[in-house]
Amino acid sequence: MSRRVVRQSKFRHVFGQAAKADQAYEDIRVSKVTWDSSFCAVNPKFLAIIVEAGGGGAFIVLPLAKTGRVDKNYPLVTGHTGPVLDIDWCPHNDNVIASASDDTTIMVWQIPDYTPVRNITEPVITLEGHSKRVGILSWHPTARNVLLSAGGDNVIIIWNVGTGEVLLSLDDMHPDVIHSVCWNSNGSLLATTCKDKTLRIIDPRKSQVVAERFAAHEGMRPMRAVFTRQGHIFTTGFTRMSQRELGLWDPNNFEEPVALQEMDTSNGVLLPFYDPDSSIVYLCGKGDSSIRYFEITDEPPFVHYLNTFGSKEPQRGMGFMPKRGLDVSKCEIARFYKLHERKCEPIIMTVPRKSDLFQDDLYPDTPGPEPALEAEEWLSGQDADPVLISLKDGYVPPKHRELRITKRNILDVHPPSGPRRSQSASEAPLLQQHTLETLLEEIKALRERVQAQEERITALENMLCELVDGTD
């Protein structure tokens, strides 16, 4: 008598569930631009969605708690002169987001914790270096203020956002349009896919291709790639017969795939979202109404199908919450923000457990908001793994932190001398000599002066009214 052996896995019963109607974000005009990005980015504080906007490009940023119907006059983040194609939150500062546009620029924005009264139109910094539209953005996982961008000019540029300088420019690596770029866990390597059907592993600081595989998927449609926790590459693409396909590759041996599976026949590009803590990859096809998820292990067949979350409405895009933004008390292991035509709907992935205690096997220490390196250290050749935090007591987002920009200008090397410069320099030691009492006295005197000015204005206004009444 043969006995059927079921593979043991704590994620075998993971199930997806759409949030209740009052937890969705209603009446949002999601962008209709034909570009294969997720159109949505989320972190523990904010939800950002690329929206339709006249006269340029815009996206909306909502506090996570602001569910329900969104006012049609809610302030947007506007500044690009062309449609916004991609947005990405900084992993080390929950108030900083970067946007890439058809107008060839990248803008970095500081989002306040309070709701702004009018549109945010002034970025903290604008990065200009691409000659064609910029469609891909990705922050470095461990180094502060390091941002990658890829454009229609087939160039990858790595920026130091803190100074606005180009750290690296990878010009001659891709002969055609770049479809996706992904960092590995410590940011030492890149995996890229290109219209020439080649999957490349790049060492950006050496500006060289470490390994490459032609036709990882034989179809001509766009391919996507992400690094796994084990250092393998997980890819999605199409077969020659236009069937969707997923693959797992070992960069040290690109000759044969570790795993290769055909999925279905559909035109939508599969966007992979990978969780290194659980080693689960979620596949969301644009235009699909489902999310498939697989567990990647060291045992054959290496990529194990878990389940599918299905719904009636197709998805226009998808946002993926970082692990530190999840509700650990409900055994939530992933949360998606699904874009419909006019709304955004949270979808929660849960492992069913009876115990109310913290499930440490589901929540190992996860990357936190502190960077492990400065930009200069990473550029000099240093590598460091992410700084991990425990989710045992839940995660509390830090308070608003300013992004400080230091623009280096050749004119600043020899500062001009003049009365204004010498005056500010002479004031510096005086400011240091101020005691608390003198500062309070000065503030009090200024307030009295302001009050006197206001009384003077009121008196003049009364005189004006009397004159007007007299002429009538």
Short mmCIF file of C-alpha atoms in Angstrom, two decimals:
data_model
loop_
_atom_site.label_atom_id
_atom_site.label_comp_id
_atom_site.label_asym_id
_atom_site.label_seq_id
_atom_site.Cartn_x
_atom_site.Cartn_y
_atom_site.Cartn_z
CA MET A 1 0.00 0.00 0.00
CA SER A 2 1.60 3.25 -1.12
CA ARG A 3 1.42 6.29 1.10
CA ARG A 4 1.17 9.77 -0.36
CA VAL A 5 3.67 12.15 1.20
CA VAL A 6 2.59 15.78 1.47
CA ARG A 7 5.38 18.34 1.52
CA GLN A 8 5.67 19.97 4.92
CA SER A 9 5.65 23.74 4.90
CA LYS A 10 4.35 26.35 7.34
CA PHE A 11 3.21 28.40 4.32
CA ARG A 12 1.13 25.63 2.72
CA HIS A 13 -2.15 27.15 3.93
CA VAL A 14 -1.44 30.83 3.31
CA PHE A 15 -4.65 32.47 2.12
CA GLY A 16 -5.41 35.87 0.65
CA GLN A 17 -8.35 38.05 1.62
CA ALA A 18 -9.46 41.45 0.34
CA ALA A 19 -9.93 44.09 3.02
CA LYS A 20 -13.42 45.29 3.87
CA ALA A 21 -14.96 47.97 1.65
CA ASP A 22 -14.38 50.72 4.22
CA GLN A 23 -10.64 49.93 4.25
CA ALA A 24 -10.21 50.67 0.52
CA TYR A 25 -9.21 54.02 -1.06
CA GLU A 26 -12.02 55.15 -3.34
CA ASP A 27 -12.35 57.60 -6.23
CA ILE A 28 -8.71 57.68 -7.37
CA ARG A 29 -8.08 58.19 -11.09
CA VAL A 30 -5.31 55.65 -11.63
CA SER A 31 -2.92 56.43 -14.49
CA LYS A 32 -3.68 54.92 -17.90
CA VAL A 33 -0.12 55.16 -19.19
CA THR A 34 0.92 52.01 -21.04
CA TRP A 35 4.03 51.17 -19.04
CA ASP A 36 4.82 47.92 -17.23
CA SER A 37 5.50 49.32 -13.77
CA SER A 38 3.44 48.71 -10.65
CA PHE A 39 2.05 52.33 -10.57
CA CYS A 40 1.90 52.02 -6.79
CA ALA A 41 4.38 52.19 -3.89
CA VAL A 42 3.66 51.73 -0.20
CA ASN A 43 5.54 51.88 3.11
CA PRO A 44 4.45 51.75 6.79
CA LYS A 45 3.30 55.41 6.67
CA PHE A 46 2.09 56.26 3.15
CA LEU A 47 0.44 54.92 0.02
CA ALA A 48 1.54 56.52 -3.27
CA ILE A 49 -0.30 55.99 -6.57
CA ILE A 50 0.45 57.39 -10.03
CA VAL A 51 -2.69 59.19 -11.22
CA GLU A 52 -4.11 60.85 -14.32
CA ALA A 53 -3.13 64.52 -14.46
CA GLY A 54 -3.50 67.20 -17.08
CA GLY A 55 -0.47 69.20 -18.18
CA GLY A 56 2.22 66.87 -16.91
CA GLY A 57 2.64 63.96 -14.52
CA ALA A 58 1.48 63.53 -10.95
CA PHE A 59 1.00 61.04 -8.16
CA ILE A 60 -1.04 61.11 -4.99
CA VAL A 61 0.32 60.32 -1.52
CA LEU A 62 -2.16 59.23 1.15
CA PRO A 63 -1.53 58.40 4.83
CA LEU A 64 -2.33 54.69 5.26
CA ALA A 65 -5.08 55.53 7.74
CA LYS A 66 -6.90 57.83 5.26
CA THR A 67 -9.22 55.17 3.84
CA GLY A 68 -12.58 55.73 2.18
CA ARG A 69 -13.42 58.23 -0.53
CA VAL A 70 -10.59 60.56 -1.49
CA ASP A 71 -11.57 64.19 -2.08
CA LYS A 72 -11.25 65.14 -5.75
CA ASN A 73 -9.29 68.24 -4.66
CA TYR A 74 -6.86 66.26 -2.50
CA PRO A 75 -3.33 67.67 -3.04
CA LEU A 76 -1.11 65.86 -5.55
CA VAL A 77 2.65 65.70 -5.99
CA THR A 78 3.19 67.53 -9.27
CA GLY A 79 6.32 68.82 -10.94
CA HIS A 80 7.08 66.59 -13.91
CA THR A 81 6.22 67.93 -17.35
CA GLY A 82 5.53 64.41 -18.67
CA PRO A 83 3.68 61.37 -17.32
CA VAL A 84 5.16 59.73 -14.20
CA LEU A 85 6.26 56.17 -15.06
CA ASP A 86 7.65 54.81 -11.78
CA ILE A 87 7.77 55.72 -8.07
CA ASP A 88 9.75 54.17 -5.22
CA TRP A 89 9.89 54.91 -1.47
CA CYS A 90 13.28 55.27 0.15
CA PRO A 91 13.85 52.22 2.41
CA HIS A 92 15.76 54.36 4.93
CA ASN A 93 13.38 57.31 5.24
CA ASP A 94 9.61 56.78 5.12
CA ASN A 95 9.01 60.42 4.16
CA VAL A 96 11.16 60.36 1.00
CA ILE A 97 9.96 59.13 -2.39
CA ALA A 98 11.54 59.27 -5.86
CA SER A 99 9.62 59.60 -9.11
CA ALA A 100 10.72 58.96 -12.70
CA SER A 101 9.06 60.48 -15.71
CA ASP A 102 8.68 60.57 -19.45
CA ASP A 103 10.29 64.05 -19.28
CA THR A 104 13.75 62.37 -18.72
CA THR A 105 14.09 63.58 -15.10
CA ILE A 106 14.03 61.96 -11.67
CA MET A 107 12.66 63.98 -8.77
CA VAL A 108 13.09 63.24 -5.07
CA TRP A 109 10.33 64.48 -2.77
CA GLN A 110 10.00 65.04 0.98
CA ILE A 111 6.43 64.15 2.06
CA PRO A 112 5.24 65.85 5.27
CA ASP A 113 3.45 63.87 7.99
CA TYR A 114 0.56 66.35 7.89
CA THR A 115 -1.82 66.66 4.94
CA PRO A 116 -0.62 69.56 2.74
CA VAL A 117 -3.10 72.31 1.85
CA ARG A 118 -2.09 72.55 -1.81
CA ASN A 119 -0.15 70.49 -4.37
CA ILE A 120 3.47 69.67 -3.60
CA THR A 121 5.34 71.18 -6.54
CA GLU A 122 8.91 71.65 -5.30
CA PRO A 123 11.10 68.50 -5.17
CA VAL A 124 14.00 68.36 -2.77
CA ILE A 125 16.25 67.68 -5.74
CA THR A 126 15.93 67.04 -9.49
CA LEU A 127 18.32 64.57 -11.09
CA GLU A 128 19.07 65.11 -14.78
CA GLY A 129 21.29 62.80 -16.79
CA HIS A 130 19.13 60.61 -19.02
CA SER A 131 18.47 61.60 -22.62
CA LYS A 132 15.19 59.68 -22.93
CA ARG A 133 12.32 58.80 -20.63
CA VAL A 134 13.13 57.21 -17.26
CA GLY A 135 10.97 54.18 -16.48
CA ILE A 136 12.73 52.29 -13.67
CA LEU A 137 13.76 53.38 -10.16
CA SER A 138 15.27 51.36 -7.33
CA TRP A 139 16.86 52.51 -4.06
CA HIS A 140 19.95 50.74 -2.76
CA PRO A 141 18.96 48.29 -0.01
CA THR A 142 21.75 49.15 2.46
CA ALA A 143 23.52 52.42 1.46
CA ARG A 144 22.06 55.80 2.37
CA ASN A 145 20.82 58.09 -0.43
CA VAL A 146 21.91 55.78 -3.29
CA LEU A 147 19.31 55.62 -6.07
CA LEU A 148 19.37 53.69 -9.36
CA SER A 149 17.54 54.80 -12.48
CA ALA A 150 17.21 53.18 -15.91
CA GLY A 151 15.95 54.97 -19.01
CA GLY A 152 14.90 54.54 -22.59
CA ASP A 153 18.44 55.53 -23.55
CA ASN A 154 19.52 52.01 -22.38
CA VAL A 155 21.65 53.57 -19.63
CA ILE A 156 21.65 52.78 -15.89
CA ILE A 157 22.70 55.68 -13.65
CA ILE A 158 23.42 55.33 -9.92
CA TRP A 159 23.04 58.63 -8.04
CA ASN A 160 24.05 60.03 -4.69
CA VAL A 161 20.80 61.82 -3.84
CA GLY A 162 22.49 63.57 -0.91
CA THR A 163 24.70 65.57 -3.28
CA GLY A 164 22.85 65.25 -6.59
CA GLU A 165 25.93 63.69 -8.19
CA VAL A 166 26.23 60.73 -10.54
CA LEU A 167 28.14 57.98 -8.76
CA LEU A 168 28.20 55.51 -11.65
CA SER A 169 26.91 55.43 -15.22
CA LEU A 170 26.58 52.04 -16.95
CA ASP A 171 26.43 53.07 -20.61
CA ASP A 172 27.48 50.20 -22.85
CA MET A 173 25.95 47.17 -21.14
CA HIS A 174 22.53 47.05 -22.80
CA PRO A 175 22.02 47.34 -26.57
CA ASP A 176 18.24 47.70 -26.23
CA VAL A 177 15.47 48.78 -23.84
CA ILE A 178 15.95 47.68 -20.21
CA HIS A 179 12.88 45.90 -18.83
CA SER A 180 13.83 45.45 -15.17
CA VAL A 181 16.66 46.05 -12.69
CA CYS A 182 16.99 44.49 -9.23
CA TRP A 183 19.60 44.76 -6.45
CA ASN A 184 20.72 41.73 -4.48
CA SER A 185 20.27 41.75 -0.68
CA ASN A 186 23.42 43.76 0.15
CA GLY A 187 23.48 45.86 -3.02
CA SER A 188 26.72 44.50 -4.44
CA LEU A 189 25.20 43.12 -7.67
CA LEU A 190 22.42 43.93 -10.14
CA ALA A 191 20.21 41.59 -12.15
CA THR A 192 18.88 43.17 -15.35
CA THR A 193 16.62 42.02 -18.17
CA CYS A 194 16.63 43.59 -21.60
CA LYS A 195 14.68 43.56 -24.86
CA ASP A 196 17.59 41.62 -26.42
CA LYS A 197 16.31 38.63 -24.32
CA THR A 198 19.50 38.53 -22.20
CA LEU A 199 19.54 38.17 -18.42
CA ARG A 200 22.65 39.87 -16.99
CA ILE A 201 24.33 39.91 -13.58
CA ILE A 202 26.30 43.16 -13.25
CA ASP A 203 28.87 44.37 -10.73
CA PRO A 204 28.10 48.11 -10.94
CA ARG A 205 31.25 49.35 -9.19
CA LYS A 206 33.47 47.43 -11.61
CA SER A 207 31.17 48.31 -14.54
CA GLN A 208 31.30 44.77 -15.82
CA VAL A 209 28.90 41.91 -16.57
CA VAL A 210 29.70 39.06 -14.18
CA ALA A 211 27.42 36.50 -15.85
CA GLU A 212 24.77 36.47 -18.55
CA ARG A 213 22.23 34.12 -20.07
CA PHE A 214 20.71 34.63 -23.52
CA ALA A 215 17.05 33.67 -23.95
CA ALA A 216 16.34 32.70 -20.36
CA HIS A 217 12.79 32.84 -21.73
CA GLU A 218 12.52 32.49 -25.48
CA GLY A 219 9.54 34.76 -26.07
CA MET A 220 9.93 38.36 -27.23
CA ARG A 221 7.69 39.85 -24.53
CA PRO A 222 9.22 41.57 -21.46
CA MET A 223 11.05 39.53 -18.85
CA ARG A 224 11.43 40.30 -15.12
CA ALA A 225 14.09 39.12 -12.65
CA VAL A 226 14.63 39.28 -8.87
CA PHE A 227 17.37 37.95 -6.59
CA THR A 228 16.37 35.29 -4.05
CA ARG A 229 17.70 34.87 -0.53
CA GLN A 230 19.92 31.97 -1.69
CA GLY A 231 21.55 34.15 -4.37
CA HIS A 232 19.60 32.56 -7.23
CA ILE A 233 17.69 34.56 -9.84
CA PHE A 234 13.93 34.14 -10.17
CA THR A 235 12.58 35.19 -13.59
CA THR A 236 9.22 35.56 -15.31
CA GLY A 237 8.83 35.69 -19.09
CA PHE A 238 7.21 34.09 -22.10
CA THR A 239 7.82 30.98 -24.20
CA ARG A 240 8.16 31.08 -27.95
CA MET A 241 4.44 30.22 -28.13
CA SER A 242 3.62 33.24 -25.88
CA GLN A 243 2.86 31.15 -22.82
CA ARG A 244 3.83 32.75 -19.53
CA GLU A 245 6.74 31.03 -17.84
CA LEU A 246 8.74 31.25 -14.60
CA GLY A 247 12.32 30.18 -14.05
CA LEU A 248 14.93 29.83 -11.32
CA TRP A 249 18.61 30.24 -12.22
CA ASP A 250 21.97 29.81 -10.54
CA PRO A 251 24.28 32.69 -11.62
CA ASN A 252 27.31 30.39 -11.21
CA ASN A 253 25.87 28.00 -13.79
CA PHE A 254 23.61 29.71 -16.31
CA GLU A 255 23.69 26.79 -18.78
CA GLU A 256 20.66 24.99 -17.32
CA PRO A 257 17.80 26.40 -15.24
CA VAL A 258 17.37 25.19 -11.68
CA ALA A 259 13.64 25.14 -12.43
CA LEU A 260 11.45 26.13 -15.39
CA GLN A 261 7.64 26.01 -15.34
CA GLU A 262 5.01 27.00 -17.88
CA MET A 263 2.05 28.91 -16.43
CA ASP A 264 -0.75 29.93 -18.78
CA THR A 265 -1.49 31.86 -21.96
CA SER A 266 -2.02 35.53 -21.19
CA ASN A 267 -0.58 38.80 -22.45
CA GLY A 268 -0.03 40.44 -19.05
CA VAL A 269 3.56 40.79 -17.87
CA LEU A 270 4.06 38.93 -14.57
CA LEU A 271 5.44 41.26 -11.88
CA PRO A 272 7.30 39.25 -9.21
CA PHE A 273 7.25 40.44 -5.58
CA TYR A 274 9.72 38.47 -3.46
CA ASP A 275 9.77 38.20 0.33
CA PRO A 276 13.23 37.04 1.47
CA ASP A 277 12.05 36.35 5.04
CA SER A 278 9.63 33.62 3.95
CA SER A 279 11.20 32.93 0.53
CA ILE A 280 7.78 33.30 -1.09
CA VAL A 281 7.40 34.95 -4.46
CA TYR A 282 4.06 36.48 -5.47
CA LEU A 283 3.23 36.85 -9.17
CA CYS A 284 0.82 39.63 -10.16
CA GLY A 285 0.02 39.92 -13.84
CA LYS A 286 -1.08 43.30 -15.19
CA GLY A 287 -4.65 42.83 -16.34
CA ASP A 288 -5.02 39.61 -14.34
CA SER A 289 -7.54 39.23 -11.54
CA SER A 290 -5.38 36.85 -9.50
CA ILE A 291 -2.18 36.66 -7.44
CA ARG A 292 -0.27 33.37 -7.58
CA TYR A 293 2.32 32.58 -4.96
CA PHE A 294 5.15 30.07 -4.79
CA GLU A 295 7.64 29.00 -2.15
CA ILE A 296 11.29 28.72 -3.23
CA THR A 297 13.27 26.02 -1.39
CA ASP A 298 16.48 24.00 -1.75
CA GLU A 299 14.51 20.80 -2.51
CA PRO A 300 13.25 19.70 -5.95
CA PRO A 301 11.27 21.00 -7.76
CA PHE A 302 12.67 24.14 -6.00
CA VAL A 303 9.68 26.34 -6.93
CA HIS A 304 6.58 24.99 -5.14
CA TYR A 305 3.12 26.26 -6.01
CA LEU A 306 1.20 27.30 -2.88
CA ASN A 307 -2.10 28.87 -3.89
CA THR A 308 -3.89 31.55 -5.91
CA PHE A 309 -5.85 34.53 -4.69
CA GLY A 310 -8.60 35.33 -7.16
CA SER A 311 -11.04 38.22 -7.53
CA LYS A 312 -13.45 39.55 -10.13
CA GLU A 313 -11.74 42.82 -11.03
CA PRO A 314 -8.50 42.97 -13.07
CA GLN A 315 -5.53 44.80 -11.53
CA ARG A 316 -4.01 47.93 -13.09
CA GLY A 317 -1.01 47.82 -10.78
CA MET A 318 0.13 46.56 -7.41
CA GLY A 319 1.92 47.86 -4.31
CA PHE A 320 3.82 45.57 -1.91
CA MET A 321 4.16 46.50 1.76
CA PRO A 322 7.60 46.03 3.40
CA LYS A 323 7.60 43.43 6.19
CA ARG A 324 7.86 46.07 8.93
CA GLY A 325 4.47 47.49 7.92
CA LEU A 326 2.51 44.28 8.57
CA ASP A 327 0.24 43.36 11.49
CA VAL A 328 2.17 40.59 13.27
CA SER A 329 -0.66 40.02 15.76
CA LYS A 330 -2.82 38.61 12.94
CA CYS A 331 -0.08 36.44 11.37
CA GLU A 332 -0.08 38.68 8.29
CA ILE A 333 2.92 37.76 6.12
CA ALA A 334 2.23 40.00 3.10
CA ARG A 335 -0.05 42.85 2.08
CA PHE A 336 -0.76 44.08 -1.42
CA TYR A 337 -2.44 47.26 -2.60
CA LYS A 338 -4.35 46.38 -5.75
CA LEU A 339 -5.16 49.20 -8.17
CA HIS A 340 -8.53 49.16 -9.90
CA GLU A 341 -9.66 51.76 -12.41
CA ARG A 342 -11.00 54.08 -9.70
CA LYS A 343 -9.82 52.68 -6.38
CA CYS A 344 -7.08 50.90 -4.43
CA GLU A 345 -7.90 47.79 -2.43
CA PRO A 346 -5.68 46.17 0.25
CA ILE A 347 -5.25 42.38 -0.02
CA ILE A 348 -3.94 40.61 3.09
CA MET A 349 -2.02 37.30 3.03
CA THR A 350 -2.29 35.38 6.30
CA VAL A 351 -0.96 32.14 7.79
CA PRO A 352 -3.80 30.58 9.84
CA ARG A 353 -2.63 30.12 13.45
CA LYS A 354 -4.70 29.65 16.62
CA SER A 355 -2.19 31.09 19.06
CA ASP A 356 -2.19 34.81 19.90
CA LEU A 357 1.52 34.73 20.77
CA PHE A 358 4.22 36.22 18.55
CA GLN A 359 5.09 33.68 15.84
CA ASP A 360 8.87 33.97 15.66
CA ASP A 361 9.09 31.31 12.91
CA LEU A 362 6.98 33.54 10.63
CA TYR A 363 8.78 36.75 11.53
CA PRO A 364 12.57 36.48 11.61
CA ASP A 365 14.47 39.75 12.05
CA THR A 366 13.82 41.87 8.99
CA PRO A 367 15.57 44.88 7.37
CA GLY A 368 14.83 48.09 9.28
CA PRO A 369 14.97 51.76 8.30
CA GLU A 370 18.60 52.37 9.27
CA PRO A 371 21.18 52.25 6.44
CA ALA A 372 24.25 50.09 6.96
CA LEU A 373 26.58 52.24 4.80
CA GLU A 374 27.04 55.77 3.52
CA ALA A 375 27.09 56.34 -0.24
CA GLU A 376 30.84 57.03 -0.27
CA GLU A 377 31.58 53.81 1.66
CA TRP A 378 29.60 51.72 -0.80
CA LEU A 379 31.26 53.38 -3.79
CA SER A 380 34.71 52.70 -2.31
CA GLY A 381 33.98 48.95 -2.35
CA GLN A 382 32.46 48.22 1.04
CA ASP A 383 29.48 45.88 1.36
CA ALA A 384 27.20 45.38 4.35
CA ASP A 385 24.07 43.36 4.99
CA PRO A 386 20.89 45.25 5.96
CA VAL A 387 20.53 46.36 9.58
CA LEU A 388 17.86 44.02 10.98
CA ILE A 389 15.10 44.76 13.48
CA SER A 390 12.74 42.51 15.45
CA LEU A 391 8.98 42.71 14.87
CA LYS A 392 8.12 41.10 18.21
CA ASP A 393 6.48 44.24 19.62
CA GLY A 394 5.31 45.51 16.23
CA TYR A 395 6.97 48.28 14.23
CA VAL A 396 6.48 51.96 14.99
CA PRO A 397 7.53 54.26 12.11
CA PRO A 398 10.09 56.90 13.17
CA LYS A 399 9.14 60.55 13.28
CA HIS A 400 9.58 62.83 10.28
CA ARG A 401 13.22 62.97 9.18
CA GLU A 402 14.56 65.59 6.80
CA LEU A 403 16.47 64.59 3.70
CA ARG A 404 19.52 66.82 3.69
CA ILE A 405 20.92 67.78 0.32
CA THR A 406 24.46 69.08 -0.09
CA LYS A 407 24.85 70.47 -3.59
CA ARG A 408 28.48 70.65 -4.57
CA ASN A 409 29.20 73.53 -6.85
CA ILE A 410 32.53 74.56 -8.34
CA LEU A 411 31.70 78.15 -7.42
CA ASP A 412 31.59 77.18 -3.74
CA VAL A 413 35.29 76.26 -3.72
CA HIS A 414 36.28 79.94 -3.40
CA PRO A 415 33.42 81.68 -1.61
CA PRO A 416 33.07 85.34 -2.59
CA SER A 417 33.99 87.91 0.06
CA GLY A 418 31.64 90.81 0.72
CA PRO A 419 29.70 92.60 3.39
CA ARG A 420 26.91 89.99 3.43
CA ARG A 421 29.30 87.05 3.78
CA SER A 422 31.42 88.75 6.47
CA GLN A 423 28.31 89.81 8.35
CA SER A 424 26.93 86.25 8.56
CA ALA A 425 30.34 84.97 9.57
CA SER A 426 30.60 87.54 12.34
CA GLU A 427 27.10 86.74 13.53
CA ALA A 428 27.92 83.06 14.07
CA PRO A 429 29.89 83.48 17.33
CA LEU A 430 27.28 85.98 18.58
CA LEU A 431 24.56 83.37 18.12
CA GLN A 432 26.58 80.93 20.16
CA GLN A 433 26.90 83.51 22.99
CA HIS A 434 23.14 83.98 23.27
CA THR A 435 21.77 82.73 26.55
CA LEU A 436 18.26 81.44 27.01
CA GLU A 437 17.24 84.67 28.79
CA THR A 438 18.45 86.98 26.02
CA LEU A 439 16.72 84.87 23.36
CA LEU A 440 13.43 85.00 25.29
CA GLU A 441 13.77 88.78 25.72
CA GLU A 442 14.42 89.21 22.01
CA ILE A 443 11.40 87.08 21.10
CA LYS A 444 9.23 89.10 23.51
CA ALA A 445 10.42 92.41 22.01
CA LEU A 446 9.71 91.18 18.47
CA ARG A 447 6.20 90.10 19.47
CA GLU A 448 5.52 93.52 21.02
CA ARG A 449 6.76 95.17 17.82
CA VAL A 450 4.50 92.95 15.69
CA GLN A 451 1.54 93.71 17.93
CA ALA A 452 2.17 97.44 17.60
CA GLN A 453 2.35 97.10 13.81
CA GLU A 454 -0.95 95.19 13.78
CA GLU A 455 -2.62 97.89 15.90
CA ARG A 456 -1.27 100.55 13.50
CA ILE A 457 -2.69 98.61 10.50
CA THR A 458 -6.09 98.33 12.21
CA ALA A 459 -6.15 102.08 12.89
CA LEU A 460 -5.27 102.87 9.25
CA GLU A 461 -7.99 100.51 7.99
CA ASN A 462 -10.56 102.27 10.21
CA MET A 463 -9.47 105.66 8.83
CA LEU A 464 -9.82 104.29 5.28
CA CYS A 465 -13.35 103.07 6.00
CA GLU A 466 -14.34 106.50 7.38
CA LEU A 467 -12.95 108.22 4.28
CA VAL A 468 -14.89 105.86 1.98
CA ASP A 469 -18.11 106.41 3.95
CA GLY A 470 -17.55 110.19 3.77
CA THR A 471 -17.18 110.23 -0.03
CA ASP A 472 -20.36 108.14 -0.39
#
